[in-house]
Coordinates of C-alpha atoms and ligand atoms in Angstrom, one line a residue:
M6 CA 69.8 167.5 -115.4
A7 CA 67.3 166.0 -116.9
N8 CA 66.8 162.5 -116.2
Q9 CA 66.7 159.7 -118.8
G10 CA 64.1 157.5 -119.0
R11 CA 63.3 155.0 -120.6
S12 CA 59.6 153.1 -121.1
K13 CA 58.9 149.4 -120.2
T14 CA 57.0 147.4 -123.1
A15 CA 58.4 143.7 -122.4
S16 CA 56.7 142.4 -120.0
R17 CA 59.7 141.2 -116.7
K18 CA 61.6 139.3 -117.0
N19 CA 61.7 136.6 -114.2
S20 CA 61.5 138.4 -109.5
P21 CA 60.8 136.6 -107.3
R22 CA 57.2 135.6 -107.0
R23 CA 55.0 137.1 -104.1
D24 CA 51.1 138.3 -103.2
R25 CA 50.0 140.4 -106.4
S26 CA 46.6 140.6 -105.3
P27 CA 45.7 144.2 -104.8
A28 CA 46.4 146.0 -101.3
S29 CA 42.1 146.0 -99.3
V30 CA 42.8 149.1 -98.4
F31 CA 42.4 153.1 -99.7
I32 CA 44.2 155.8 -98.4
N33 CA 43.0 158.7 -98.2
E34 CA 42.9 162.2 -100.7
R35 CA 41.8 164.8 -98.3
R36 CA 43.4 163.1 -95.8
L37 CA 46.6 163.8 -97.1
L38 CA 46.3 166.9 -99.1
R39 CA 45.2 168.4 -95.7
D40 CA 48.5 167.5 -93.9
L41 CA 50.6 168.7 -97.1
N42 CA 49.3 171.8 -96.8
A43 CA 49.3 172.0 -93.4
I44 CA 53.6 171.8 -94.0
S45 CA 53.4 173.7 -96.8
K46 CA 52.6 176.2 -94.8
I47 CA 55.3 176.2 -92.6
G48 CA 57.9 178.9 -94.0
I49 CA 55.4 179.9 -96.9
G50 CA 57.3 183.9 -98.4
S51 CA 56.5 186.2 -101.2
G52 CA 54.8 184.8 -104.5
G53 CA 54.2 181.1 -103.0
S54 CA 57.8 180.1 -102.0
V55 CA 57.9 178.0 -99.0
T56 CA 62.0 178.4 -97.1
R57 CA 63.0 175.3 -94.1
L58 CA 66.4 176.0 -94.5
V59 CA 68.1 172.7 -91.4
F60 CA 67.5 173.7 -88.8
S61 CA 66.1 176.5 -89.0
V62 CA 63.0 177.6 -86.7
K63 CA 60.6 177.2 -89.5
D64 CA 62.0 173.6 -90.1
L65 CA 61.8 172.8 -86.8
R66 CA 58.4 173.8 -86.6
S67 CA 57.2 171.1 -89.5
R68 CA 58.4 168.5 -87.7
Q69 CA 56.7 169.2 -84.5
L70 CA 54.3 170.1 -87.2
L71 CA 55.1 166.4 -88.2
M72 CA 54.8 164.8 -84.6
H73 CA 51.8 166.0 -83.8
L74 CA 50.7 164.1 -86.7
L75 CA 52.1 160.4 -86.1
G76 CA 51.3 160.7 -82.5
Q77 CA 47.9 161.4 -84.0
A78 CA 47.8 158.3 -86.5
G79 CA 49.3 156.2 -83.4
L80 CA 52.0 155.7 -84.3
K81 CA 55.0 154.7 -81.9
I82 CA 57.7 158.3 -81.9
H83 CA 60.8 158.0 -82.2
I84 CA 64.0 160.1 -83.0
D85 CA 67.8 160.4 -83.2
R86 CA 70.6 162.7 -81.6
I87 CA 70.5 164.3 -85.3
G88 CA 66.8 164.2 -85.0
N89 CA 66.1 161.8 -87.9
I90 CA 62.4 161.5 -87.7
F91 CA 60.5 158.0 -87.1
G92 CA 57.0 156.5 -86.2
R93 CA 56.5 153.0 -86.3
L94 CA 53.3 151.0 -86.3
E95 CA 54.2 147.5 -85.2
G96 CA 54.8 144.0 -87.4
L97 CA 53.0 140.5 -86.3
H98 CA 56.7 140.2 -85.5
P99 CA 58.2 143.4 -84.3
N100 CA 61.4 141.8 -83.9
A101 CA 61.5 141.3 -87.6
P102 CA 63.7 144.1 -89.5
A103 CA 61.2 147.3 -90.3
V104 CA 61.2 148.7 -93.5
L105 CA 62.0 152.4 -93.8
V106 CA 59.5 154.8 -95.3
G107 CA 59.2 158.9 -96.3
S108 CA 62.2 161.5 -97.0
H109 CA 63.0 165.2 -95.6
L110 CA 61.7 168.5 -95.2
D111 CA 63.6 170.7 -94.5
T112 CA 63.6 172.7 -98.4
V113 CA 66.1 175.1 -100.1
M114 CA 65.6 178.8 -100.9
H115 CA 62.3 180.1 -101.7
G116 CA 62.2 177.2 -102.3
G117 CA 58.9 174.7 -103.9
K118 CA 56.1 173.1 -101.4
F119 CA 56.3 169.4 -102.9
D120 CA 60.2 169.5 -103.2
G121 CA 61.0 166.3 -99.5
T122 CA 57.0 166.7 -98.2
V123 CA 55.6 164.7 -100.6
G124 CA 57.9 162.3 -99.0
V125 CA 57.2 162.7 -95.9
V126 CA 53.4 163.0 -95.4
G127 CA 52.5 160.6 -99.1
A128 CA 54.8 157.5 -96.1
L129 CA 52.2 159.2 -92.6
E130 CA 49.4 159.1 -94.6
A131 CA 49.7 155.0 -96.4
V132 CA 51.3 153.4 -93.7
R133 CA 47.9 155.2 -91.0
T134 CA 46.4 153.7 -93.3
L135 CA 47.4 150.2 -93.2
K136 CA 47.2 150.9 -89.4
E137 CA 43.6 152.2 -89.7
G138 CA 42.7 149.0 -92.3
R139 CA 44.7 146.1 -89.7
V140 CA 46.3 145.6 -92.6
P141 CA 48.1 142.5 -92.0
L142 CA 52.1 143.7 -92.1
A143 CA 54.9 140.6 -91.0
S144 CA 57.2 143.6 -90.4
P145 CA 57.2 146.8 -88.5
V146 CA 57.3 149.8 -91.2
E147 CA 58.9 153.6 -89.7
V148 CA 57.8 157.0 -91.4
V149 CA 60.7 158.8 -91.3
C150 CA 61.7 162.1 -91.3
F151 CA 65.4 163.0 -92.3
V152 CA 67.6 165.8 -91.5
G153 CA 69.0 168.0 -93.7
E154 CA 69.0 166.5 -96.4
E155 CA 68.8 169.9 -98.6
S156 CA 72.8 171.6 -99.1
S157 CA 71.7 175.2 -99.0
R158 CA 73.2 175.5 -96.1
F159 CA 76.3 174.4 -95.5
G160 CA 77.1 172.9 -98.9
F161 CA 76.6 169.2 -97.0
S162 CA 73.1 167.2 -98.6
T163 CA 71.5 163.8 -96.6
L164 CA 72.7 164.5 -93.4
G165 CA 71.0 162.9 -92.2
S166 CA 70.7 160.4 -93.4
S167 CA 74.5 159.8 -94.8
L168 CA 75.1 159.1 -90.7
L169 CA 71.8 157.1 -90.5
A170 CA 73.8 155.1 -93.2
G171 CA 76.9 155.9 -90.9
E172 CA 78.8 157.6 -94.3
I173 CA 80.0 161.3 -92.3
T174 CA 83.4 161.2 -90.7
F175 CA 84.0 164.4 -89.2
E176 CA 86.7 166.2 -91.9
D177 CA 84.4 165.6 -94.3
L178 CA 82.0 168.7 -92.5
T179 CA 85.3 171.1 -92.5
H180 CA 83.7 173.0 -95.2
A181 CA 80.4 172.8 -93.6
V182 CA 80.0 176.9 -93.0
D183 CA 76.7 178.3 -93.5
Q184 CA 76.1 182.9 -95.4
D185 CA 77.2 183.9 -91.6
G186 CA 80.2 181.7 -90.8
T187 CA 78.0 179.1 -88.7
K188 CA 80.2 175.8 -88.5
L189 CA 77.4 172.9 -89.3
G190 CA 80.2 171.1 -87.3
D191 CA 79.5 173.3 -84.3
I192 CA 75.9 172.8 -85.0
L193 CA 76.9 169.4 -84.0
S194 CA 79.4 169.0 -81.6
N195 CA 77.0 171.6 -79.9
M196 CA 73.8 168.9 -79.8
G197 CA 76.6 166.5 -78.4
I198 CA 77.2 164.8 -81.6
Y199 CA 81.0 165.3 -81.6
W200 CA 83.6 162.5 -84.2
E201 CA 84.7 160.2 -81.5
N202 CA 80.5 159.6 -81.2
L203 CA 80.0 160.0 -84.6
A204 CA 79.3 156.4 -85.8
S205 CA 76.6 155.6 -82.8
L206 CA 74.3 157.1 -84.8
K207 CA 74.6 154.7 -87.0
R208 CA 71.3 152.6 -87.6
A209 CA 72.4 148.3 -87.8
P210 CA 71.5 147.5 -91.3
S211 CA 69.8 144.0 -89.8
T212 CA 67.3 146.3 -88.4
L213 CA 66.2 147.3 -91.1
K214 CA 64.5 145.3 -94.6
A215 CA 63.7 148.2 -97.4
Y216 CA 63.8 151.7 -97.3
L217 CA 60.6 153.0 -99.4
E218 CA 61.3 156.6 -101.5
L219 CA 57.8 159.1 -102.7
H220 CA 59.7 161.9 -104.4
I221 CA 58.1 164.6 -107.1
E222 CA 60.3 164.1 -109.8
Q223 CA 61.8 167.3 -110.8
G224 CA 62.8 166.6 -114.6
P225 CA 60.1 167.2 -117.0
I226 CA 60.7 163.6 -118.1
L227 CA 56.8 162.1 -116.6
E228 CA 55.6 165.1 -118.5
A229 CA 56.3 164.4 -121.4
K230 CA 56.7 161.4 -121.9
K231 CA 52.5 161.4 -120.8
K232 CA 53.6 159.4 -117.5
K233 CA 52.4 158.6 -114.1
I234 CA 54.1 156.8 -112.3
G235 CA 58.8 157.1 -111.9
V236 CA 61.4 154.2 -111.3
V237 CA 64.2 154.4 -110.0
T238 CA 67.1 153.3 -111.0
S239 CA 70.4 155.3 -109.8
I240 CA 70.5 158.0 -108.3
A241 CA 73.0 160.8 -110.0
A242 CA 75.7 162.3 -107.6
P243 CA 78.0 165.7 -105.8
T244 CA 81.0 166.4 -106.3
R245 CA 80.9 169.8 -104.2
F246 CA 83.7 171.9 -103.5
R247 CA 84.3 176.1 -102.9
V248 CA 86.9 178.0 -105.2
I249 CA 87.8 181.2 -104.0
F250 CA 89.9 184.4 -106.3
V251 CA 92.5 186.6 -104.0
G252 CA 93.3 189.2 -105.6
Q253 CA 93.9 193.6 -104.9
A254 CA 90.6 195.1 -103.8
D255 CA 91.6 198.6 -105.0
H256 CA 89.7 201.6 -106.5
S257 CA 87.6 201.8 -108.4
G258 CA 88.0 204.9 -109.9
T259 CA 91.6 205.4 -109.9
T260 CA 93.2 201.7 -110.6
P261 CA 94.0 201.8 -114.4
M262 CA 92.2 198.6 -116.2
E263 CA 96.0 197.1 -117.0
M264 CA 97.0 196.7 -113.4
R265 CA 94.3 195.5 -111.5
K266 CA 93.3 191.9 -109.8
D267 CA 90.5 191.4 -110.1
A268 CA 89.2 189.2 -108.3
L269 CA 85.7 188.3 -109.5
V270 CA 86.7 189.4 -113.3
A271 CA 88.9 186.2 -112.3
A272 CA 85.7 183.9 -111.2
A273 CA 82.7 185.2 -114.0
H274 CA 85.8 183.8 -116.4
L275 CA 85.4 180.4 -114.9
I276 CA 81.6 180.2 -114.3
I277 CA 81.1 180.9 -118.5
A278 CA 84.5 178.0 -117.8
I279 CA 81.9 175.8 -116.7
E280 CA 78.7 175.9 -118.6
E281 CA 81.4 175.4 -121.5
V282 CA 83.2 172.2 -120.2
C283 CA 79.8 170.9 -119.5
L284 CA 78.4 171.1 -122.5
K285 CA 80.5 169.3 -124.3
F286 CA 80.0 166.4 -121.8
S287 CA 75.4 166.8 -122.6
H288 CA 76.6 163.5 -124.7
V289 CA 74.4 161.2 -122.8
N290 CA 76.4 158.1 -123.4
K291 CA 79.3 159.2 -122.0
G292 CA 77.6 160.8 -119.4
R293 CA 75.7 163.7 -119.2
V294 CA 77.6 166.2 -117.0
V295 CA 75.9 168.8 -115.6
G296 CA 77.6 171.8 -113.3
T297 CA 76.5 175.1 -110.9
V298 CA 78.2 178.1 -109.1
G299 CA 74.8 178.6 -107.1
A300 CA 76.4 180.9 -104.7
L301 CA 78.9 183.7 -105.1
K302 CA 79.9 185.7 -102.7
I303 CA 82.7 188.9 -102.5
E304 CA 84.0 191.4 -100.9
P305 CA 84.6 194.1 -99.7
G306 CA 81.5 194.0 -102.5
V307 CA 80.9 197.2 -103.0
I308 CA 80.0 199.6 -105.8
N309 CA 83.5 201.2 -105.7
A310 CA 85.7 199.1 -105.0
I311 CA 87.1 196.9 -106.9
P312 CA 87.0 192.4 -105.2
G313 CA 89.8 191.6 -104.1
R314 CA 88.4 187.8 -103.3
A315 CA 85.5 185.7 -104.8
E316 CA 84.4 182.9 -102.9
L317 CA 81.3 180.8 -105.0
S318 CA 80.0 177.4 -105.2
V319 CA 80.8 174.6 -107.6
D320 CA 78.6 171.7 -108.0
V321 CA 79.4 168.8 -110.8
R322 CA 77.0 165.9 -111.3
S323 CA 76.2 162.9 -113.6
I324 CA 75.2 159.2 -112.8
K325 CA 78.3 158.4 -114.2
A326 CA 81.0 158.5 -111.4
E327 CA 83.9 158.9 -114.2
A328 CA 82.1 161.7 -116.5
K329 CA 81.9 163.5 -113.0
D330 CA 85.9 163.4 -112.4
R331 CA 87.0 164.4 -114.8
V332 CA 84.3 167.2 -115.5
A333 CA 85.2 168.5 -111.4
K334 CA 89.2 168.3 -112.2
L335 CA 88.9 170.3 -115.5
V336 CA 87.2 172.5 -112.9
K337 CA 90.3 173.1 -110.6
S338 CA 92.5 172.8 -113.4
K339 CA 91.4 175.4 -115.7
A340 CA 90.6 177.6 -112.0
K341 CA 94.3 177.3 -111.8
E342 CA 95.1 178.3 -115.0
I343 CA 92.7 181.7 -115.2
A344 CA 94.3 182.4 -111.6
R345 CA 98.0 182.5 -113.1
V346 CA 97.1 184.2 -116.5
R347 CA 94.9 187.2 -114.4
G348 CA 97.2 187.9 -111.7
V349 CA 95.2 186.6 -109.0
K350 CA 95.3 183.4 -106.1
V351 CA 92.8 180.4 -105.7
Q352 CA 92.4 177.5 -103.7
F353 CA 89.7 175.0 -103.1
L354 CA 88.1 174.2 -100.1
P355 CA 85.9 171.0 -101.2
I356 CA 82.6 169.7 -99.1
R357 CA 82.3 166.6 -100.3
S358 CA 82.1 163.9 -103.3
E359 CA 79.6 161.1 -103.9
N360 CA 79.6 158.3 -106.3
P361 CA 76.4 157.3 -108.2
V362 CA 74.3 155.0 -106.2
A363 CA 72.5 152.1 -108.0
L364 CA 69.2 151.3 -106.0
D365 CA 67.6 147.1 -105.7
K366 CA 66.3 146.2 -108.8
D367 CA 64.6 143.7 -107.2
I368 CA 62.4 146.5 -105.8
G369 CA 61.9 148.1 -108.9
S370 CA 61.3 145.1 -110.7
L371 CA 57.8 144.8 -107.8
L372 CA 57.1 148.6 -108.4
E373 CA 56.9 148.1 -112.3
E374 CA 54.7 144.6 -111.2
I375 CA 52.4 147.1 -109.4
C376 CA 52.4 149.7 -112.5
E377 CA 51.7 147.0 -114.6
D378 CA 48.2 145.8 -112.6
K379 CA 47.5 149.2 -111.6
G380 CA 47.7 150.1 -115.5
L381 CA 49.8 152.7 -114.8
P382 CA 51.9 154.0 -117.6
Y383 CA 55.3 154.2 -115.7
E384 CA 59.0 155.0 -117.5
I385 CA 62.3 153.0 -115.2
M386 CA 64.6 156.3 -114.8
P387 CA 67.2 157.4 -112.8
S388 CA 67.1 160.3 -110.7
G389 CA 69.1 163.6 -111.6
A390 CA 68.7 164.3 -108.6
G391 CA 70.2 163.6 -104.9
H392 CA 68.2 161.6 -102.5
D393 CA 68.1 160.9 -99.0
A394 CA 67.8 156.7 -101.4
M395 CA 71.4 157.2 -102.0
Q396 CA 72.8 156.8 -97.7
L397 CA 70.0 154.3 -97.2
A398 CA 70.8 152.0 -100.0
K399 CA 73.9 151.6 -98.8
I400 CA 72.9 150.3 -95.8
T401 CA 70.1 148.4 -97.1
R402 CA 67.5 148.1 -100.8
A403 CA 66.3 151.3 -101.5
G404 CA 64.3 151.8 -104.3
M405 CA 62.1 155.3 -105.4
I406 CA 59.2 156.6 -107.0
F407 CA 58.2 159.3 -108.8
I408 CA 55.6 161.1 -109.3
P409 CA 55.5 163.9 -112.1
S410 CA 56.6 167.3 -111.8
R411 CA 54.5 169.9 -114.0
R412 CA 57.2 172.1 -116.9
G413 CA 60.5 170.1 -114.6
I414 CA 60.1 172.5 -112.7
S415 CA 61.7 172.7 -108.9
H416 CA 63.0 174.1 -106.1
S417 CA 61.8 176.7 -106.7
P418 CA 57.9 178.7 -106.2
M419 CA 56.5 177.3 -109.8
E420 CA 57.7 173.4 -108.7
W421 CA 54.3 172.0 -108.9
S422 CA 53.1 168.1 -108.7
D423 CA 48.8 167.8 -109.6
P424 CA 47.6 166.3 -106.3
K425 CA 45.8 163.3 -109.3
D426 CA 49.6 162.3 -108.8
I427 CA 50.8 162.6 -105.5
C428 CA 48.0 160.8 -104.2
L429 CA 47.8 157.8 -106.5
G430 CA 52.3 158.1 -106.0
T431 CA 51.3 157.3 -102.4
Q432 CA 48.7 154.0 -102.5
V433 CA 51.4 152.9 -105.9
L434 CA 53.6 153.7 -102.1
L435 CA 51.0 151.5 -99.9
E436 CA 51.2 148.9 -101.7
T437 CA 55.0 148.7 -102.7
I438 CA 55.1 149.0 -98.5
V439 CA 52.6 145.4 -98.0
R440 CA 54.1 143.4 -100.3
V441 CA 57.4 144.5 -98.6
A442 CA 56.6 144.1 -95.5
N443 CA 55.8 140.8 -96.4
E444 CA 58.3 139.2 -98.4
A445 CA 60.4 136.1 -96.8
L446 CA 61.4 137.2 -94.0
Ligands
HGY511 O1 70.0 169.5 -104.6 C1 69.4 168.0 -104.6 O2 70.1 167.0 -105.9 C2 68.6 167.0 -103.5 O3 67.0 168.3 -104.3 N1 68.5 168.0 -102.5
MN512 MN1 65.9 169.3 -102.9
MN513 MN1 64.0 166.3 -101.7

């Protein structure tokens, strides 16, 4: 969903006064891009795509490299029970709530080099630079890499940050299953995480001062408007579920057309209907809604048998909760009508339904201030993509910085951001960390 944005003209309303002197240190651009390239090489495949699905060997390898880099930077490493990685830089007041800065390293299947990785490596470079420059920080600062931000493997997104925010119950994981039938709940149990101790993964909000995330826009607005920075106001949220049509597997040669109960044809009608419903909701003010069927499983899935079973994944998103819920409901009633007309059965398996999240206005004002002080053209805008910040926003003040995506492309080997923009975004992140960490406690 393209992010709608607005340029800020009038100078900002009276946000709290802060020390506005620019940071006295500058990131090491060569080192930042070196680390970005090193991590991006892990999981590289055909056509320059990157695949690091959560809990895969490639995902774990990228996290190993990150831990090596955090150690090299002299940060104190901590890993929580699900595997979220933290690299801590102590502040003048070690018991003060910490500023968390980071993102994720797992990717979609055949994804790009920048989604998530820019935010983790940018956070590392900013904090490493602050440490080297001995910049006084009242609060501690922690680089964080969250586990399983992408929903690609289990249909369940922002796993590590949701657990940290205490936002998951074991029921939520019921239908979180991958293509091979591996259940997310089983993986967690093997890690010693059960419903009884799920709450123990929650980080006490009192230990957090704020969360900051640098991320590629994954949309076309910044490039189209020739802006360098996106100040993110809110994050769209998904309602995700699986739809299973069950008809009758049969002989593709002997079964007359009028006698078929073809589950795949039913699914095809629903896929078209989802596009039609979402196009009707494409009016921005009513709350643009996007709907995607990204995965389809057919049984028996052979050339000479009529599909008896078709399972499709549905991902409906909007920045407006009521619009999203309305479309999700329409999709389900459409599926029931298709099933009735075509004489097949239909079943719905809920995965997760979340509400859009507003980010912290004060951090937003701070980001505007920094962009104005640096003379950077910026855009105030929502995010159509989901991010770990949407979970952190539930337990602390959260802010996001976007940098442009070429032609708005993401979740594809074509995903690309200009190294100059990555460096600029990282410097803005560094300045933001300093000001938030030194805000009056
Ligand atoms: O799927 C998303 O919105 C994000 O890229 N994880
Ligand atoms: Mn993504
Ligand atoms: Mn991401």
